[in-house]
PDB file of C-alpha atoms in Angstrom:
ATOM      1  CA  MET A   1      49.153 161.783  91.276  1.00  0.00           C
ATOM      2  CA  THR A   2      49.434 160.132  87.882  1.00  0.00           C
ATOM      3  CA  SER A   3      49.987 156.409  87.813  1.00  0.00           C
ATOM      4  CA  ALA A   4      52.715 155.090  85.573  1.00  0.00           C
ATOM      5  CA  VAL A   5      51.676 153.784  82.212  1.00  0.00           C
ATOM      6  CA  GLN A   6      51.825 149.991  82.069  1.00  0.00           C
ATOM      7  CA  LEU A   7      53.361 148.420  79.009  1.00  0.00           C
ATOM      8  CA  ASP A   8      53.587 144.787  78.007  1.00  0.00           C
ATOM      9  CA  PHE A   9      54.753 143.602  74.637  1.00  0.00           C
ATOM     10  CA  TYR A  10      54.283 140.447  72.629  1.00  0.00           C
ATOM     11  CA  LEU A  11      55.599 138.941  69.459  1.00  0.00           C
ATOM     12  CA  ASP A  12      53.492 136.629  67.321  1.00  0.00           C
ATOM     13  CA  PRO A  13      55.602 133.876  65.718  1.00  0.00           C
ATOM     14  CA  THR A  14      53.322 133.908  62.669  1.00  0.00           C
ATOM     15  CA  LEU A  15      53.917 137.659  62.189  1.00  0.00           C
ATOM     16  CA  PRO A  16      57.621 138.220  62.902  1.00  0.00           C
ATOM     17  CA  ASP A  17      57.640 141.838  61.705  1.00  0.00           C
ATOM     18  CA  VAL A  18      54.826 142.907  64.081  1.00  0.00           C
ATOM     19  CA  LEU A  19      55.329 144.353  67.555  1.00  0.00           C
ATOM     20  CA  ILE A  20      52.257 144.075  69.782  1.00  0.00           C
ATOM     21  CA  VAL A  21      52.158 146.517  72.702  1.00  0.00           C
ATOM     22  CA  VAL A  22      49.458 146.388  75.369  1.00  0.00           C
ATOM     23  CA  LEU A  23      49.036 149.648  77.278  1.00  0.00           C
ATOM     24  CA  GLY A  24      47.295 150.431  80.531  1.00  0.00           C
ATOM     25  CA  GLY A  25      46.984 153.257  83.006  1.00  0.00           C
ATOM     26  CA  GLU A  26      47.138 156.984  82.456  1.00  0.00           C
ATOM     27  CA  LEU A  27      48.899 158.367  79.418  1.00  0.00           C
ATOM     28  CA  ASP A  28      49.698 162.024  80.015  1.00  0.00           C
ATOM     29  CA  TYR A  29      52.580 164.488  80.039  1.00  0.00           C
ATOM     30  CA  THR A  30      54.217 162.729  83.000  1.00  0.00           C
ATOM     31  CA  THR A  31      54.110 159.217  81.482  1.00  0.00           C
ATOM     32  CA  ALA A  32      54.021 159.655  77.700  1.00  0.00           C
ATOM     33  CA  GLU A  33      57.751 160.124  77.149  1.00  0.00           C
ATOM     34  CA  HIS A  34      58.467 156.895  79.007  1.00  0.00           C
ATOM     35  CA  LEU A  35      56.045 155.122  76.671  1.00  0.00           C
ATOM     36  CA  ARG A  36      57.652 156.680  73.611  1.00  0.00           C
ATOM     37  CA  TYR A  37      61.160 155.748  74.752  1.00  0.00           C
ATOM     38  CA  ARG A  38      60.202 152.183  75.636  1.00  0.00           C
ATOM     39  CA  VAL A  39      58.315 151.468  72.393  1.00  0.00           C
ATOM     40  CA  LEU A  40      61.116 152.975  70.284  1.00  0.00           C
ATOM     41  CA  GLU A  41      63.539 150.741  72.176  1.00  0.00           C
ATOM     42  CA  LEU A  42      61.375 147.702  71.385  1.00  0.00           C
ATOM     43  CA  LEU A  43      61.119 148.729  67.737  1.00  0.00           C
ATOM     44  CA  GLU A  44      64.914 148.523  67.453  1.00  0.00           C
ATOM     45  CA  GLY A  45      64.262 144.840  66.778  1.00  0.00           C
ATOM     46  CA  GLY A  46      63.346 145.907  63.255  1.00  0.00           C
ATOM     47  CA  HIS A  47      59.588 145.458  63.475  1.00  0.00           C
ATOM     48  CA  ARG A  48      57.717 146.925  60.535  1.00  0.00           C
ATOM     49  CA  HIS A  49      54.166 147.006  61.930  1.00  0.00           C
ATOM     50  CA  LEU A  50      52.864 148.088  65.334  1.00  0.00           C
ATOM     51  CA  VAL A  51      49.691 147.018  67.123  1.00  0.00           C
ATOM     52  CA  LEU A  52      48.794 149.146  70.140  1.00  0.00           C
ATOM     53  CA  ASP A  53      46.149 147.546  72.363  1.00  0.00           C
ATOM     54  CA  VAL A  54      44.846 150.518  74.357  1.00  0.00           C
ATOM     55  CA  GLY A  55      41.942 148.785  76.077  1.00  0.00           C
ATOM     56  CA  ALA A  56      43.318 149.365  79.570  1.00  0.00           C
ATOM     57  CA  VAL A  57      44.260 153.039  79.063  1.00  0.00           C
ATOM     58  CA  THR A  58      42.177 154.959  81.596  1.00  0.00           C
ATOM     59  CA  PHE A  59      43.192 158.465  80.510  1.00  0.00           C
ATOM     60  CA  CYS A  60      44.983 159.989  77.517  1.00  0.00           C
ATOM     61  CA  ASP A  61      45.769 163.676  77.079  1.00  0.00           C
ATOM     62  CA  SER A  62      47.205 165.507  74.076  1.00  0.00           C
ATOM     63  CA  THR A  63      50.739 164.420  74.975  1.00  0.00           C
ATOM     64  CA  GLY A  64      49.683 160.792  74.724  1.00  0.00           C
ATOM     65  CA  LEU A  65      48.025 161.461  71.380  1.00  0.00           C
ATOM     66  CA  ARG A  66      51.244 163.072  70.140  1.00  0.00           C
ATOM     67  CA  ILE A  67      53.203 159.968  71.152  1.00  0.00           C
ATOM     68  CA  PHE A  68      50.799 157.804  69.118  1.00  0.00           C
ATOM     69  CA  LEU A  69      51.444 160.074  66.120  1.00  0.00           C
ATOM     70  CA  ASP A  70      55.225 159.953  66.680  1.00  0.00           C
ATOM     71  CA  LEU A  71      55.172 156.150  66.744  1.00  0.00           C
ATOM     72  CA  ARG A  72      52.993 156.112  63.622  1.00  0.00           C
ATOM     73  CA  THR A  73      55.605 158.214  61.808  1.00  0.00           C
ATOM     74  CA  VAL A  74      58.352 155.752  62.716  1.00  0.00           C
ATOM     75  CA  ILE A  75      56.259 152.863  61.407  1.00  0.00           C
ATOM     76  CA  ILE A  76      55.317 154.688  58.201  1.00  0.00           C
ATOM     77  CA  ASP A  77      59.020 155.322  57.567  1.00  0.00           C
ATOM     78  CA  ARG A  78      59.461 151.538  57.692  1.00  0.00           C
ATOM     79  CA  GLY A  79      56.660 150.982  55.194  1.00  0.00           C
ATOM     80  CA  GLY A  80      54.346 149.555  57.832  1.00  0.00           C
ATOM     81  CA  ILE A  81      51.083 150.377  59.516  1.00  0.00           C
ATOM     82  CA  THR A  82      50.078 151.204  63.071  1.00  0.00           C
ATOM     83  CA  ILE A  83      46.866 149.634  64.311  1.00  0.00           C
ATOM     84  CA  LEU A  84      45.122 150.687  67.498  1.00  0.00           C
ATOM     85  CA  SER A  85      42.814 148.112  69.018  1.00  0.00           C
ATOM     86  CA  ASP A  86      40.410 147.786  71.915  1.00  0.00           C
ATOM     87  CA  LEU A  87      39.710 151.519  72.151  1.00  0.00           C
ATOM     88  CA  THR A  88      37.572 152.459  75.117  1.00  0.00           C
ATOM     89  CA  PRO A  89      34.481 154.563  74.378  1.00  0.00           C
ATOM     90  CA  GLN A  90      36.338 157.599  75.764  1.00  0.00           C
ATOM     91  CA  LEU A  91      39.320 157.045  73.442  1.00  0.00           C
ATOM     92  CA  GLU A  92      37.000 156.407  70.493  1.00  0.00           C
ATOM     93  CA  ARG A  93      35.361 159.799  71.132  1.00  0.00           C
ATOM     94  CA  THR A  94      38.743 161.502  71.483  1.00  0.00           C
ATOM     95  CA  PHE A  95      40.026 160.018  68.227  1.00  0.00           C
ATOM     96  CA  ALA A  96      36.803 160.914  66.410  1.00  0.00           C
ATOM     97  CA  MET A  97      36.653 164.488  67.757  1.00  0.00           C
ATOM     98  CA  THR A  98      40.307 165.215  66.958  1.00  0.00           C
ATOM     99  CA  GLY A  99      40.193 163.591  63.534  1.00  0.00           C
ATOM    100  CA  LEU A 100      42.936 161.164  64.524  1.00  0.00           C
ATOM    101  CA  SER A 101      40.782 158.169  63.650  1.00  0.00           C
ATOM    102  CA  SER A 102      41.597 158.884  59.997  1.00  0.00           C
ATOM    103  CA  TYR A 103      45.343 158.645  60.721  1.00  0.00           C
ATOM    104  CA  PHE A 104      45.250 155.177  62.242  1.00  0.00           C
ATOM    105  CA  THR A 105      43.814 151.811  61.416  1.00  0.00           C
ATOM    106  CA  LEU A 106      41.390 151.076  64.247  1.00  0.00           C
ATOM    107  CA  GLN A 107      40.248 147.564  65.078  1.00  0.00           C
ATOM    108  CA  PRO A 108      37.790 146.411  67.742  1.00  0.00           C
ATOM    109  CA  THR A 109      40.155 143.783  69.192  1.00  0.00           C
ATOM    110  CA  ARG A 110      43.789 142.795  69.106  1.00  0.00           C
ATOM    111  CA  ALA A 111      42.778 139.541  67.389  1.00  0.00           C
ATOM    112  CA  ASP A 112      41.085 141.580  64.642  1.00  0.00           C
ATOM    113  CA  ALA A 113      44.226 143.684  64.240  1.00  0.00           C
ATOM    114  CA  LEU A 114      46.399 140.601  63.852  1.00  0.00           C
ATOM    115  CA  ALA A 115      43.934 139.016  61.418  1.00  0.00           C
ATOM    116  CA  LEU A 116      44.061 142.182  59.323  1.00  0.00           C
ATOM    117  CA  LEU A 117      47.864 142.048  59.251  1.00  0.00           C
ATOM    118  CA  ARG A 118      47.825 138.344  58.340  1.00  0.00           C
ATOM    119  CA  ALA A 119      45.441 139.056  55.478  1.00  0.00           C
ATOM    120  CA  SER A 120      47.503 141.989  54.212  1.00  0.00           C
ATOM    121  CA  THR A 121      50.787 140.063  54.296  1.00  0.00           C
ATOM    122  CA  SER A 122      49.309 137.014  52.583  1.00  0.00           C
ATOM    123  CA  SER A 123      47.901 139.133  49.738  1.00  0.00           C
ATOM    124  CA  SER A 124      51.187 140.964  49.083  1.00  0.00           C
TER     125      SER A 124
END
C-alpha cells in the first residue's frame, strides 16, 4: 500500500515571490495528483518561483516526474524558475537517466536553492 505524499510549505520573507515545498513519502500514480492539486492551490498566492525540496521522497515513478514537469510549466508561464533540491541518489539517477536534469535547476540543498534565487533577483 502506498503511503500518502507528505507536503509542507514555507515562505521566506526575504523572497516573497518564492514558494518552498518540502516533499516526503512515495510519489506515484496514487499520490501524484494530490501533490499537483495542492501545489497549484498554494501557487494561487501568485508565487513566481518554486523550490521543491525532495530529500524525503522515498519513491517517484513516471507519474511523479510528470507532475514535476507540469509544475515547471506553470512556473515558466509566470517567468520564474523551478529548483529541485536535496535529491536523493536514486532521484539523481532517475533525473540523469531520463534527461530531466536538463529541464530543472538542481541544487544540493534548499539553502543553496534560496541563495541562487537571492543572487538572481539581486542582479536583475
